[in-house]
XYZ file of C-alpha atoms in Angstrom:
316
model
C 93.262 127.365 85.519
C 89.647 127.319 85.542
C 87.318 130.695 86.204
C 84.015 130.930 87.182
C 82.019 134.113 87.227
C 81.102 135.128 91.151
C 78.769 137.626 90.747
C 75.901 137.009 87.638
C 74.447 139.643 86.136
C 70.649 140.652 87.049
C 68.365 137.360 86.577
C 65.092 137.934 84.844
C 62.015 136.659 86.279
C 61.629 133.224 84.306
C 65.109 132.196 85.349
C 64.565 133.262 88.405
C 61.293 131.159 89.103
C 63.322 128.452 87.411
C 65.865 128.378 89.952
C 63.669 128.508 92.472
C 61.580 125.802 91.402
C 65.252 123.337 91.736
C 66.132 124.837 94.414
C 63.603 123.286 95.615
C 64.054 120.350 94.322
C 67.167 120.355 96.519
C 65.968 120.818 99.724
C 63.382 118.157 99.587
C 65.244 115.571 98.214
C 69.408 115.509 98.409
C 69.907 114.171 101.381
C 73.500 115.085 101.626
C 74.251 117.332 98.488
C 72.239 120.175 100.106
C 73.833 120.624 103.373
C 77.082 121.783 101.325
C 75.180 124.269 98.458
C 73.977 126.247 101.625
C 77.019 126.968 101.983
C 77.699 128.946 98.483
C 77.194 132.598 97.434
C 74.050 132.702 95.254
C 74.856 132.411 91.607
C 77.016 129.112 92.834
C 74.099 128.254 94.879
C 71.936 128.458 92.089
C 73.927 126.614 89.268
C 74.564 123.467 91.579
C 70.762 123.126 92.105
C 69.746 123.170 88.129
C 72.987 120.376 88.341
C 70.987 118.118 90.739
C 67.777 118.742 89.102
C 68.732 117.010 85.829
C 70.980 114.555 87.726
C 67.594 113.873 90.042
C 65.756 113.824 86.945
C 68.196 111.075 85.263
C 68.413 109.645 88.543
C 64.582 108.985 88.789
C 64.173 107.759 85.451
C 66.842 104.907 85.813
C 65.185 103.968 89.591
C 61.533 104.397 88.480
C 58.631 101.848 87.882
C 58.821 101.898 84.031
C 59.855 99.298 82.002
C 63.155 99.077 80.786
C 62.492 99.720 76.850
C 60.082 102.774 78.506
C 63.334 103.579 80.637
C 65.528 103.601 78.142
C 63.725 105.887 75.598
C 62.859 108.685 78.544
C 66.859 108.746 78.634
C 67.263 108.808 75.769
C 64.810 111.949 75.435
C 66.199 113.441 77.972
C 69.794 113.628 76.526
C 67.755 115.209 73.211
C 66.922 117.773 76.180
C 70.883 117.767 77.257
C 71.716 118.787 73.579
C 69.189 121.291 72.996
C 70.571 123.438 76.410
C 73.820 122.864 75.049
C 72.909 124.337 71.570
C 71.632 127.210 73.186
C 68.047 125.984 72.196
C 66.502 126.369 75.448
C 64.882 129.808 75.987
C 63.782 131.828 79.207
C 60.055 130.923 78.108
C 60.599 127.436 78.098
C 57.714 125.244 80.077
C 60.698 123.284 81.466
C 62.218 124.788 84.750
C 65.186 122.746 84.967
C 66.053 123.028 80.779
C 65.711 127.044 81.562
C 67.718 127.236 85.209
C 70.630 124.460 83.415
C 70.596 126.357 79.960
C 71.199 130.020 82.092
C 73.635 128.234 84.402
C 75.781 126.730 81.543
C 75.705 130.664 80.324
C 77.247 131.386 83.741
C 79.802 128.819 84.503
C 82.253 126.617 82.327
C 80.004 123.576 83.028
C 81.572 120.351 81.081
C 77.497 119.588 80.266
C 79.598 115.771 78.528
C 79.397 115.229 81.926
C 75.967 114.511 82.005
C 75.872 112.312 78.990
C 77.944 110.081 80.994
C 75.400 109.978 83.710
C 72.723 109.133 81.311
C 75.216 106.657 80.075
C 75.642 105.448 83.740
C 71.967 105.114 84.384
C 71.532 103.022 81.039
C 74.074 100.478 82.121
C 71.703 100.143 85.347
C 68.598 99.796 83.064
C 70.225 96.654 81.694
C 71.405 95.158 84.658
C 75.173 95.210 84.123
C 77.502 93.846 87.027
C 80.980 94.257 87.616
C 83.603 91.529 87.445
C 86.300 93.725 88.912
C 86.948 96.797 90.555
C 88.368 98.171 87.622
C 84.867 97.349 85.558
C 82.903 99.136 88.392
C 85.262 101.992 88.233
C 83.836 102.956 84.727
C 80.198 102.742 86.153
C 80.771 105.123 89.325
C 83.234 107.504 86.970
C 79.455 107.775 85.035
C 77.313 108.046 88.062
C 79.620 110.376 90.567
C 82.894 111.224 88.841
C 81.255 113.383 86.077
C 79.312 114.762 88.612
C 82.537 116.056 90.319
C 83.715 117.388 87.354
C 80.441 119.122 86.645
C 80.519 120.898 89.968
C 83.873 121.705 89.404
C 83.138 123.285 86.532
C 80.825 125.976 88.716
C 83.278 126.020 91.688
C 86.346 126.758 89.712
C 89.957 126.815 90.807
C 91.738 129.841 93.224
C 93.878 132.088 90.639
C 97.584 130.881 90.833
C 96.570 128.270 93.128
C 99.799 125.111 92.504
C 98.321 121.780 91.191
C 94.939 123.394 89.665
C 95.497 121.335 86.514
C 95.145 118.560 88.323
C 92.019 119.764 89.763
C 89.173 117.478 87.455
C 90.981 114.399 88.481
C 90.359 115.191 92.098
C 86.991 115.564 91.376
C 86.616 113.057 90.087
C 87.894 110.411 92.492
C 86.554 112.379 95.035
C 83.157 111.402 93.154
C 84.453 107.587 93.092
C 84.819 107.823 97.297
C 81.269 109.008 97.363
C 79.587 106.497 95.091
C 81.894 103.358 96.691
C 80.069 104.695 100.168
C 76.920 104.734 98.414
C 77.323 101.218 97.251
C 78.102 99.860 100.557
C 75.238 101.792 102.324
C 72.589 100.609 100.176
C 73.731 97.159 99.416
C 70.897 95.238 100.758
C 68.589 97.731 99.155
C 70.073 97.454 96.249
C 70.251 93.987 96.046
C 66.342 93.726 96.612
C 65.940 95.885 93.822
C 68.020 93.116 91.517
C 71.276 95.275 91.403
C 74.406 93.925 92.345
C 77.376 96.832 92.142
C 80.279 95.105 94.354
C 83.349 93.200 92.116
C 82.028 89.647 91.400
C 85.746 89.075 92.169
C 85.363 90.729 95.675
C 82.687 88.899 96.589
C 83.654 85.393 95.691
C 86.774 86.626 97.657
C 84.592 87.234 100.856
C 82.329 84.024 100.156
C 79.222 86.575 99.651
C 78.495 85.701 95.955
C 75.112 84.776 97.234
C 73.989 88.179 97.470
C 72.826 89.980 100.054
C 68.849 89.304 100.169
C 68.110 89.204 103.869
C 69.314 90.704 107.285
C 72.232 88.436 107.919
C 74.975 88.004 105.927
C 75.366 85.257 103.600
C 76.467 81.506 105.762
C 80.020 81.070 105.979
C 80.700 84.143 104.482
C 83.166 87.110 106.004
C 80.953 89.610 105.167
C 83.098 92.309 107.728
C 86.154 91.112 105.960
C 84.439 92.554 102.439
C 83.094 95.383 103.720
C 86.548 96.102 105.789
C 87.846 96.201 102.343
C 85.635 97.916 100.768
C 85.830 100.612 103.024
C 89.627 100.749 102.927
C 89.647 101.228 99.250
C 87.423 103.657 99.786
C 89.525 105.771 101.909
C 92.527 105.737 99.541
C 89.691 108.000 97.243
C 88.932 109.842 99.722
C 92.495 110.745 100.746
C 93.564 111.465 96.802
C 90.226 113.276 95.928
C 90.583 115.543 98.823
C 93.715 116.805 97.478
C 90.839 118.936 95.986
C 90.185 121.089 98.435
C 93.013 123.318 98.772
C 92.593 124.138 94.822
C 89.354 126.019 95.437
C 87.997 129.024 96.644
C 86.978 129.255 100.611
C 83.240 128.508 99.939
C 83.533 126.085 97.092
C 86.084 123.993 99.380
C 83.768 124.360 102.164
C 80.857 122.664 100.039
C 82.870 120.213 99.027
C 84.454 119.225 102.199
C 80.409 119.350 104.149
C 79.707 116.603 101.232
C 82.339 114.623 101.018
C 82.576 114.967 105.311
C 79.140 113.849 105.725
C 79.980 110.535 103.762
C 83.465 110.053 104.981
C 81.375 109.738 108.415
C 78.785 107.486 107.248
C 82.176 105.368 105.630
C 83.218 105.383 109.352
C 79.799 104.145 110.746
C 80.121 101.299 108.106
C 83.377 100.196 109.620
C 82.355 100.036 112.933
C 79.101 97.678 112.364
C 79.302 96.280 108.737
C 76.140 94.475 109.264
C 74.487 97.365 109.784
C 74.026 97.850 105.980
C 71.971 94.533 105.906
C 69.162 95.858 108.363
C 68.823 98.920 107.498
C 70.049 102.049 105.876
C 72.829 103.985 107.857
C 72.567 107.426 108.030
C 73.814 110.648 110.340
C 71.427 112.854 111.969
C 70.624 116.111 111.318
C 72.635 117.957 113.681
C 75.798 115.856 112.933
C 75.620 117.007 109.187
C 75.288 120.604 110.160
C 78.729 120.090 112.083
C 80.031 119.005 109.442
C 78.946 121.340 107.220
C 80.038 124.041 109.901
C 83.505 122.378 109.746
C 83.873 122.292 105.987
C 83.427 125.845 106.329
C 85.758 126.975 109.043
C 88.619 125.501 106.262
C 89.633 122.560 108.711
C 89.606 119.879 106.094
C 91.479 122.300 103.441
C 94.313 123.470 105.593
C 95.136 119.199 107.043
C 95.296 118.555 102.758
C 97.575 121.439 102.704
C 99.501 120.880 105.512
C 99.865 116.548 104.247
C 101.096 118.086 100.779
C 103.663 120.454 102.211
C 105.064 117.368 103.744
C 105.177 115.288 100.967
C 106.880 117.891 98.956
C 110.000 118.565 101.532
């Protein structure tokens, strides 16, 4: 089983201000992640926010205007960073916000902080341009990018005392990360692909007749472009249905964040389906007020108690 501490101990000033200052972070720039943090008692809050402050950090590096051998060492020096919190290193006084609000939440919480060596190692393999013959080759790129990232968060959320399963709990996570980053890649495909990236299965899209890439509004001639995406978003599903066997493992708030998250993309997954081209015009996206129902949902336990109920009926 793992334990998280509810309730932190008083929080000196320079923490404090730390926390504040990715907290911030937060709110002006996750999208999605923040709608499910609000949802947290404070010290959870807190510890999630330092989370997406490195990860944003990381994340900014690898999609940044720097060259790649410039790109590479500011990884590079920020995993020196990464080992420094994790040798306990990183003092209250430090000039670095996020090194002092990480360093005091990896104090709190049973944070795996490997996890974000393997996002580091994620956002390398985009530096040099890898693509993905198969869906098992991607897999190791979004288990970098998202899946460490679920068992990060895991590691503040914790698992309910006694609850059946909990061992099972970081593999959840984890392809509950997997669902979120597939969605990702089909939302931002044309984007992506204008940046040079190209994160679908070389096999999938020879399969689909789109190995010309994606580089315009209209899908490649002769290609069934809905027929990849349609597939795409099927596999997708088959995450989502196995990573949300999460939910019922956690406390009421931590299932409630994870259930606004992963709810907010499960609906974008379902916008997808209904217009694939939609991805080549534009980026989809749900408005404000339908990610505050979700978020409202998540926390009334809806999503928890379906898993629950689908398990129980598996099991007899």
């Amino acid at each position: 089983m793992i334990r998280t501490v509810e309730s932190a101990p008083h929080v000196s000033a320079p923490v404090l201000a730390a926390y504040r200052y990715c907290e911030t972070v937060t709110g002006q720039q996750a999208r999605n992640f923040a709608y499910g943090i609000r949802l947290l008692p404070t010290p959870k809050r807190r510890a999630m926010s330092a989370l997406y402050a490195f990860s944003r950090r990381v994340d900014d590096i690898g999609d940044g205007a720097l060259t790649d051998d410039v790109k590479a060492a500011r990884l590079e020096d920020t995993r020196a960073l990464l080992t420094r919190i994790r040798e306990g290193a990183v003092t209250q006084d430090d000039t670095d916000p996020v090194a002092v609000a990480l360093a005091h939440a990896a104090g709190q919480f049973p944070i795996p902080l490997g996890g974000l060596d393997e996002l580091i190692d994620g956002v390398l393999m985009d530096v040099r341009g890898e693509t993905y013959e198969t869906w098992e080759d991607l897999k190791v790129y979004c288990r970098c990018v998202a899946g460490a990232i679920g068992r990060l968060s895991l590691g503040v959320f914790g698992t309910e005392p006694g609850a059946r399963g909990a061992e099972r709990a970081p593999e959840y996570a984890d392809t509950l990360g997997l669902a979120l980053q597939l969605t990702n890649i089909l939302r931002d495909v044309r984007e992506d692909a204008e940046g040079g990236r190209v994160y679908l299965p070389a096999d999938d899209l020879a399969k689909f007749g789109c190995a010309a890439g994606f580089g315009g509004p209209t899908p490649p001639e002769g290609s069934d472009f809905a027929g990849l995406v349609h597939f795409e978003v099927r596999r997708a599903r088959a995450l989502f249905a196995e990573g949300y066997r999460l939910l019922p493992l956690l406390d009421r708030r931590s299932g409630a964040c994870v259930a606004a998250m992963a709810g907010i993309y499960r609906r974008l997954l379902d916008r997808i389906e209904r217009d694939p081209a939609a991805v080549l015009r534009g980026r989809v996206s749900l408005p404000g007020r339908e990610k505050a129902y979700v978020a409202v949902r998540g926390l009334s336990g809806l999503d928890a108690r379906h898993v629950t109920r689908k398990t129980v009926r598996r099991r007899a």
